[in-house]
PDB file of C-alpha atoms and ligand atoms in Angstrom:
ATOM      1  CA  MET P  29     113.612  85.617 -53.447  1.00 74.00           C
ATOM      2  CA  ALA P  30     116.834  83.652 -53.885  1.00 91.00           C
ATOM      3  CA  LEU P  31     119.563  82.075 -51.834  1.00 96.00           C
ATOM      4  CA  ARG P  32     122.915  83.894 -51.831  1.00 96.00           C
ATOM      5  CA  ASN P  33     126.299  82.281 -51.443  1.00 96.00           C
ATOM      6  CA  VAL P  34     128.024  82.884 -48.060  1.00 97.00           C
ATOM      7  CA  VAL P  35     131.401  84.373 -48.231  1.00 97.00           C
ATOM      8  CA  VAL P  36     133.764  82.503 -46.124  1.00 97.00           C
ATOM      9  CA  GLU P  37     136.992  83.676 -44.203  1.00 96.00           C
ATOM     10  CA  GLY P  38     140.033  84.148 -46.354  1.00 95.00           C
ATOM     11  CA  ASP P  39     138.051  86.354 -48.711  1.00 97.00           C
ATOM     12  CA  ASP P  40     139.129  90.052 -48.642  1.00 97.00           C
ATOM     13  CA  ILE P  41     135.231  91.037 -48.790  1.00 97.00           C
ATOM     14  CA  LEU P  42     134.900  90.072 -45.068  1.00 98.00           C
ATOM     15  CA  ARG P  43     137.781  92.538 -44.270  1.00 98.00           C
ATOM     16  CA  LYS P  44     136.380  95.717 -45.744  1.00 97.00           C
ATOM     17  CA  LYS P  45     134.409  98.536 -44.127  1.00 98.00           C
ATOM     18  CA  CYS P  46     130.967  98.640 -45.610  1.00 98.00           C
ATOM     19  CA  ARG P  47     129.463 101.850 -47.236  1.00 98.00           C
ATOM     20  CA  GLU P  48     126.201 103.333 -45.786  1.00 98.00           C
ATOM     21  CA  VAL P  49     122.889 102.360 -47.481  1.00 98.00           C
ATOM     22  CA  GLY P  50     121.114 105.830 -47.304  1.00 98.00           C
ATOM     23  CA  VAL P  51     117.841 105.439 -49.215  1.00 98.00           C
ATOM     24  CA  VAL P  52     116.236 102.166 -48.862  1.00 98.00           C
ATOM     25  CA  THR P  53     115.385 101.094 -52.391  1.00 98.00           C
ATOM     26  CA  ASN P  54     113.465  98.075 -53.579  1.00 98.00           C
ATOM     27  CA  ARG P  55     116.898  96.497 -54.516  1.00 97.00           C
ATOM     28  CA  ILE P  56     118.005  96.895 -50.973  1.00 98.00           C
ATOM     29  CA  ARG P  57     114.744  95.308 -49.641  1.00 98.00           C
ATOM     30  CA  GLU P  58     115.164  92.465 -52.143  1.00 98.00           C
ATOM     31  CA  THR P  59     118.832  91.721 -50.890  1.00 98.00           C
ATOM     32  CA  LEU P  60     117.627  91.836 -47.404  1.00 98.00           C
ATOM     33  CA  GLN P  61     114.974  89.259 -48.282  1.00 98.00           C
ATOM     34  CA  ASP P  62     117.405  87.180 -49.747  1.00 98.00           C
ATOM     35  CA  MET P  63     119.693  87.519 -46.638  1.00 98.00           C
ATOM     36  CA  VAL P  64     116.716  86.272 -44.531  1.00 97.00           C
ATOM     37  CA  GLU P  65     116.328  83.203 -46.723  1.00 97.00           C
ATOM     38  CA  THR P  66     119.981  82.518 -46.704  1.00 97.00           C
ATOM     39  CA  MET P  67     120.220  82.890 -42.875  1.00 97.00           C
ATOM     40  CA  ARG P  68     117.497  80.508 -42.342  1.00 96.00           C
ATOM     41  CA  ALA P  69     118.560  77.922 -44.818  1.00 96.00           C
ATOM     42  CA  GLU P  70     121.978  78.001 -43.134  1.00 94.00           C
ATOM     43  CA  MET P  71     120.372  77.707 -39.667  1.00 93.00           C
ATOM     44  CA  GLY P  72     121.873  81.044 -38.498  1.00 95.00           C
ATOM     45  CA  VAL P  73     120.631  83.734 -36.200  1.00 97.00           C
ATOM     46  CA  GLY P  74     121.951  86.636 -38.040  1.00 98.00           C
ATOM     47  CA  ILE P  75     123.932  87.668 -41.358  1.00 98.00           C
ATOM     48  CA  ALA P  76     125.454  90.848 -42.531  1.00 98.00           C
ATOM     49  CA  ALA P  77     125.490  92.030 -45.925  1.00 98.00           C
ATOM     50  CA  PRO P  78     129.359  91.439 -46.742  1.00 98.00           C
ATOM     51  CA  GLN P  79     128.601  87.729 -45.861  1.00 98.00           C
ATOM     52  CA  VAL P  80     126.563  87.553 -49.074  1.00 98.00           C
ATOM     53  CA  GLY P  81     129.142  89.921 -50.894  1.00 97.00           C
ATOM     54  CA  ILE P  82     127.164  93.264 -50.691  1.00 97.00           C
ATOM     55  CA  MET P  83     129.435  95.813 -49.196  1.00 98.00           C
ATOM     56  CA  ARG P  84     126.767  97.820 -47.418  1.00 98.00           C
ATOM     57  CA  ARG P  85     126.029  98.689 -43.813  1.00 98.00           C
ATOM     58  CA  MET P  86     123.001  96.486 -43.191  1.00 98.00           C
ATOM     59  CA  PHE P  87     122.365  93.069 -41.498  1.00 98.00           C
ATOM     60  CA  ILE P  88     119.490  90.981 -40.385  1.00 98.00           C
ATOM     61  CA  ALA P  89     119.078  89.173 -37.209  1.00 98.00           C
ATOM     62  CA  GLU P  90     116.712  86.564 -35.820  1.00 98.00           C
ATOM     63  CA  PRO P  91     117.859  85.778 -32.260  1.00 96.00           C
ATOM     64  CA  GLU P  92     114.633  83.975 -31.654  1.00 94.00           C
ATOM     65  CA  PRO P  93     112.397  82.308 -34.350  1.00 92.00           C
ATOM     66  CA  GLU P  94     110.097  84.930 -35.870  1.00 87.00           C
ATOM     67  CA  LYS P  95     111.815  87.539 -34.002  1.00 95.00           C
ATOM     68  CA  LEU P  96     113.211  89.284 -37.075  1.00 98.00           C
ATOM     69  CA  TYR P  97     115.243  92.473 -37.212  1.00 98.00           C
ATOM     70  CA  TYR P  98     116.130  94.471 -40.329  1.00 98.00           C
ATOM     71  CA  MET P  99     119.136  96.781 -39.275  1.00 98.00           C
ATOM     72  CA  ILE P 100     119.994  99.324 -41.922  1.00 98.00           C
ATOM     73  CA  ASP P 101     122.838 101.718 -41.295  1.00 98.00           C
ATOM     74  CA  PRO P 102     122.968 100.630 -37.695  1.00 98.00           C
ATOM     75  CA  VAL P 103     124.904 102.853 -35.119  1.00 98.00           C
ATOM     76  CA  ILE P 104     125.623 101.539 -31.558  1.00 98.00           C
ATOM     77  CA  ILE P 105     124.870 104.551 -29.565  1.00 98.00           C
ATOM     78  CA  SER P 106     125.477 103.093 -26.115  1.00 98.00           C
ATOM     79  CA  GLN P 107     126.591  99.870 -24.430  1.00 98.00           C
ATOM     80  CA  GLU P 108     126.837  98.802 -20.832  1.00 98.00           C
ATOM     81  CA  GLY P 109     128.154  95.834 -18.847  1.00 98.00           C
ATOM     82  CA  SER P 110     129.585  92.673 -20.247  1.00 98.00           C
ATOM     83  CA  GLN P 111     128.902  89.007 -20.996  1.00 98.00           C
ATOM     84  CA  THR P 112     131.090  86.218 -22.195  1.00 98.00           C
ATOM     85  CA  GLY P 113     129.928  83.228 -24.302  1.00 96.00           C
ATOM     86  CA  ASP P 114     130.854  81.015 -27.296  1.00 96.00           C
ATOM     87  CA  GLU P 115     129.998  82.201 -30.834  1.00 96.00           C
ATOM     88  CA  GLY P 116     130.166  80.921 -34.352  1.00 96.00           C
ATOM     89  CA  CYS P 117     129.859  82.520 -37.797  1.00 97.00           C
ATOM     90  CA  LEU P 118     128.462  81.253 -41.043  1.00 97.00           C
ATOM     91  CA  SER P 119     131.628  82.768 -42.683  1.00 98.00           C
ATOM     92  CA  VAL P 120     133.910  80.658 -40.345  1.00 97.00           C
ATOM     93  CA  PRO P 121     132.241  77.116 -40.683  1.00 95.00           C
ATOM     94  CA  GLY P 122     132.741  74.437 -38.300  1.00 95.00           C
ATOM     95  CA  MET P 123     134.379  76.585 -35.549  1.00 96.00           C
ATOM     96  CA  ILE P 124     133.310  78.325 -32.326  1.00 97.00           C
ATOM     97  CA  GLY P 125     135.246  80.604 -29.919  1.00 97.00           C
ATOM     98  CA  THR P 126     134.653  82.596 -26.756  1.00 98.00           C
ATOM     99  CA  VAL P 127     133.871  86.361 -27.063  1.00 98.00           C
ATOM    100  CA  THR P 128     133.213  89.016 -24.542  1.00 98.00           C
ATOM    101  CA  ARG P 129     130.455  91.466 -25.468  1.00 98.00           C
ATOM    102  CA  PRO P 130     128.497  94.154 -24.052  1.00 98.00           C
ATOM    103  CA  GLU P 131     125.431  92.928 -21.823  1.00 98.00           C
ATOM    104  CA  LYS P 132     123.197  95.736 -23.170  1.00 98.00           C
ATOM    105  CA  VAL P 133     123.332  97.861 -26.270  1.00 98.00           C
ATOM    106  CA  ILE P 134     121.098 100.523 -27.696  1.00 98.00           C
ATOM    107  CA  ILE P 135     121.218 100.576 -31.367  1.00 98.00           C
ATOM    108  CA  GLU P 136     119.802 103.305 -33.788  1.00 98.00           C
ATOM    109  CA  ALA P 137     118.894 101.877 -37.207  1.00 98.00           C
ATOM    110  CA  THR P 138     116.903 102.383 -40.466  1.00 98.00           C
ATOM    111  CA  ASP P 139     113.963  99.843 -40.993  1.00 98.00           C
ATOM    112  CA  LEU P 140     112.680  98.570 -44.218  1.00 97.00           C
ATOM    113  CA  GLU P 141     110.408 101.519 -44.544  1.00 97.00           C
ATOM    114  CA  GLY P 142     113.324 104.128 -44.240  1.00 97.00           C
ATOM    115  CA  ASN P 143     112.542 105.216 -40.709  1.00 98.00           C
ATOM    116  CA  ARG P 144     115.103 105.580 -38.088  1.00 98.00           C
ATOM    117  CA  LYS P 145     114.273 103.699 -34.993  1.00 98.00           C
ATOM    118  CA  THR P 146     116.133 103.081 -31.602  1.00 98.00           C
ATOM    119  CA  TYR P 147     116.371  99.525 -30.219  1.00 98.00           C
ATOM    120  CA  GLU P 148     117.465  98.147 -26.817  1.00 98.00           C
ATOM    121  CA  PHE P 149     118.970  94.546 -26.692  1.00 98.00           C
ATOM    122  CA  GLN P 150     120.118  92.611 -23.785  1.00 98.00           C
ATOM    123  CA  GLY P 151     121.883  89.340 -23.301  1.00 97.00           C
ATOM    124  CA  PHE P 152     121.928  86.962 -26.232  1.00 97.00           C
ATOM    125  CA  ASP P 153     120.193  89.458 -28.599  1.00 98.00           C
ATOM    126  CA  ALA P 154     122.781  92.061 -27.861  1.00 98.00           C
ATOM    127  CA  ARG P 155     125.540  89.683 -28.716  1.00 98.00           C
ATOM    128  CA  VAL P 156     124.096  88.935 -31.949  1.00 98.00           C
ATOM    129  CA  MET P 157     123.731  92.584 -32.875  1.00 98.00           C
ATOM    130  CA  CYS P 158     127.216  93.305 -31.935  1.00 98.00           C
ATOM    131  CA  HIS P 159     128.593  90.238 -33.828  1.00 98.00           C
ATOM    132  CA  GLU P 160     126.674  91.412 -36.939  1.00 98.00           C
ATOM    133  CA  ASN P 161     127.664  95.107 -36.555  1.00 98.00           C
ATOM    134  CA  ASP P 162     131.298  94.070 -36.496  1.00 98.00           C
ATOM    135  CA  HIS P 163     130.960  92.464 -39.894  1.00 98.00           C
ATOM    136  CA  LEU P 164     130.177  95.936 -41.423  1.00 98.00           C
ATOM    137  CA  ASN P 165     133.626  97.170 -40.114  1.00 98.00           C
ATOM    138  CA  GLY P 166     135.482  94.154 -41.484  1.00 98.00           C
ATOM    139  CA  VAL P 167     135.719  92.622 -38.177  1.00 98.00           C
ATOM    140  CA  LEU P 168     135.235  88.784 -37.474  1.00 98.00           C
ATOM    141  CA  TYR P 169     134.619  87.290 -34.087  1.00 98.00           C
ATOM    142  CA  THR P 170     137.831  85.237 -34.409  1.00 97.00           C
ATOM    143  CA  ASP P 171     139.733  88.579 -34.284  1.00 97.00           C
ATOM    144  CA  ILE P 172     138.484  89.155 -30.551  1.00 97.00           C
ATOM    145  CA  ALA P 173     137.792  85.525 -29.516  1.00 98.00           C
ATOM    146  CA  THR P 174     139.841  83.196 -27.207  1.00 97.00           C
ATOM    147  CA  ASN P 175     139.698  79.377 -27.419  1.00 97.00           C
ATOM    148  CA  ILE P 176     138.788  79.069 -30.977  1.00 97.00           C
ATOM    149  CA  ARG P 177     138.052  75.453 -31.655  1.00 97.00           C
ATOM    150  CA  PRO P 178     136.250  73.042 -33.769  1.00 96.00           C
ATOM    151  CA  ALA P 179     132.380  73.300 -33.101  1.00 93.00           C
ATOM    152  CA  PRO P 180     130.817  70.381 -31.188  1.00 87.00           C
ATOM    153  CA  GLU P 181     127.842  68.641 -32.808  1.00 77.00           C
ATOM    154  CA  PRO P 182     124.704  70.725 -32.633  1.00 66.00           C
ATOM    155  CA  ASP P 183     123.012  68.643 -29.876  1.00 60.00           C
ATOM    156  CA  GLU P 184     126.161  69.357 -27.500  1.00 56.00           C
ATOM    157  CA  LEU P 185     125.730  72.953 -27.885  1.00 54.00           C
ATOM    158  CA  ASP P 186     124.595  75.079 -24.991  1.00 54.00           C
ATOM    159  CA  GLU P 187     124.617  78.718 -25.326  1.00 54.00           C
ATOM    160  CA  ASP P 188     126.575  78.542 -28.561  1.00 53.00           C
ATOM    161  CA  PHE P 189     125.228  79.784 -31.700  1.00 58.00           C
ATOM    162  CA  ILE P 190     126.162  79.904 -35.385  1.00 55.00           C
ATOM    163  CA  ASP P 191     125.464  82.987 -37.464  1.00 60.00           C
TER     164      ASP P 191
HETATM  165 ZN1   ZN D   2     129.363  86.296 -38.499  1.00 73.34          ZN
END
């Protein structure tokens, strides 16, 4: 495993639509493991492939410690309700902003073994999944956020998160 460099805002890579993964090869699995290592090293709760320069439709998320999801070719098949809260992004260092997202989402995605699975997420988990999924379409939270501002020190954060 290896740490990858995180691409930051301003790089075109973050603005492109990613291609489907399709077959889950060992190389894809290795990339995902590197993404896990990178996300944890950066204290994030999720990271999408384009953030490490890979233009494929996949992300990982760890909304709670040890609750790790590998989402390959994810598709949001339904969403309902709404929630509003602060978000950050490893690709937009030092900033946060307020974003409205669905309260609940159902996502279909391929897992590490290549099987399609359906997941239901609510609250914070749903927010993280939607944020990461947006990256696959070249969308950053700053596109849809209000009140974008410098992030407070970590011990002042409430519901905020950095990914
Ligand atoms: Zn992000």
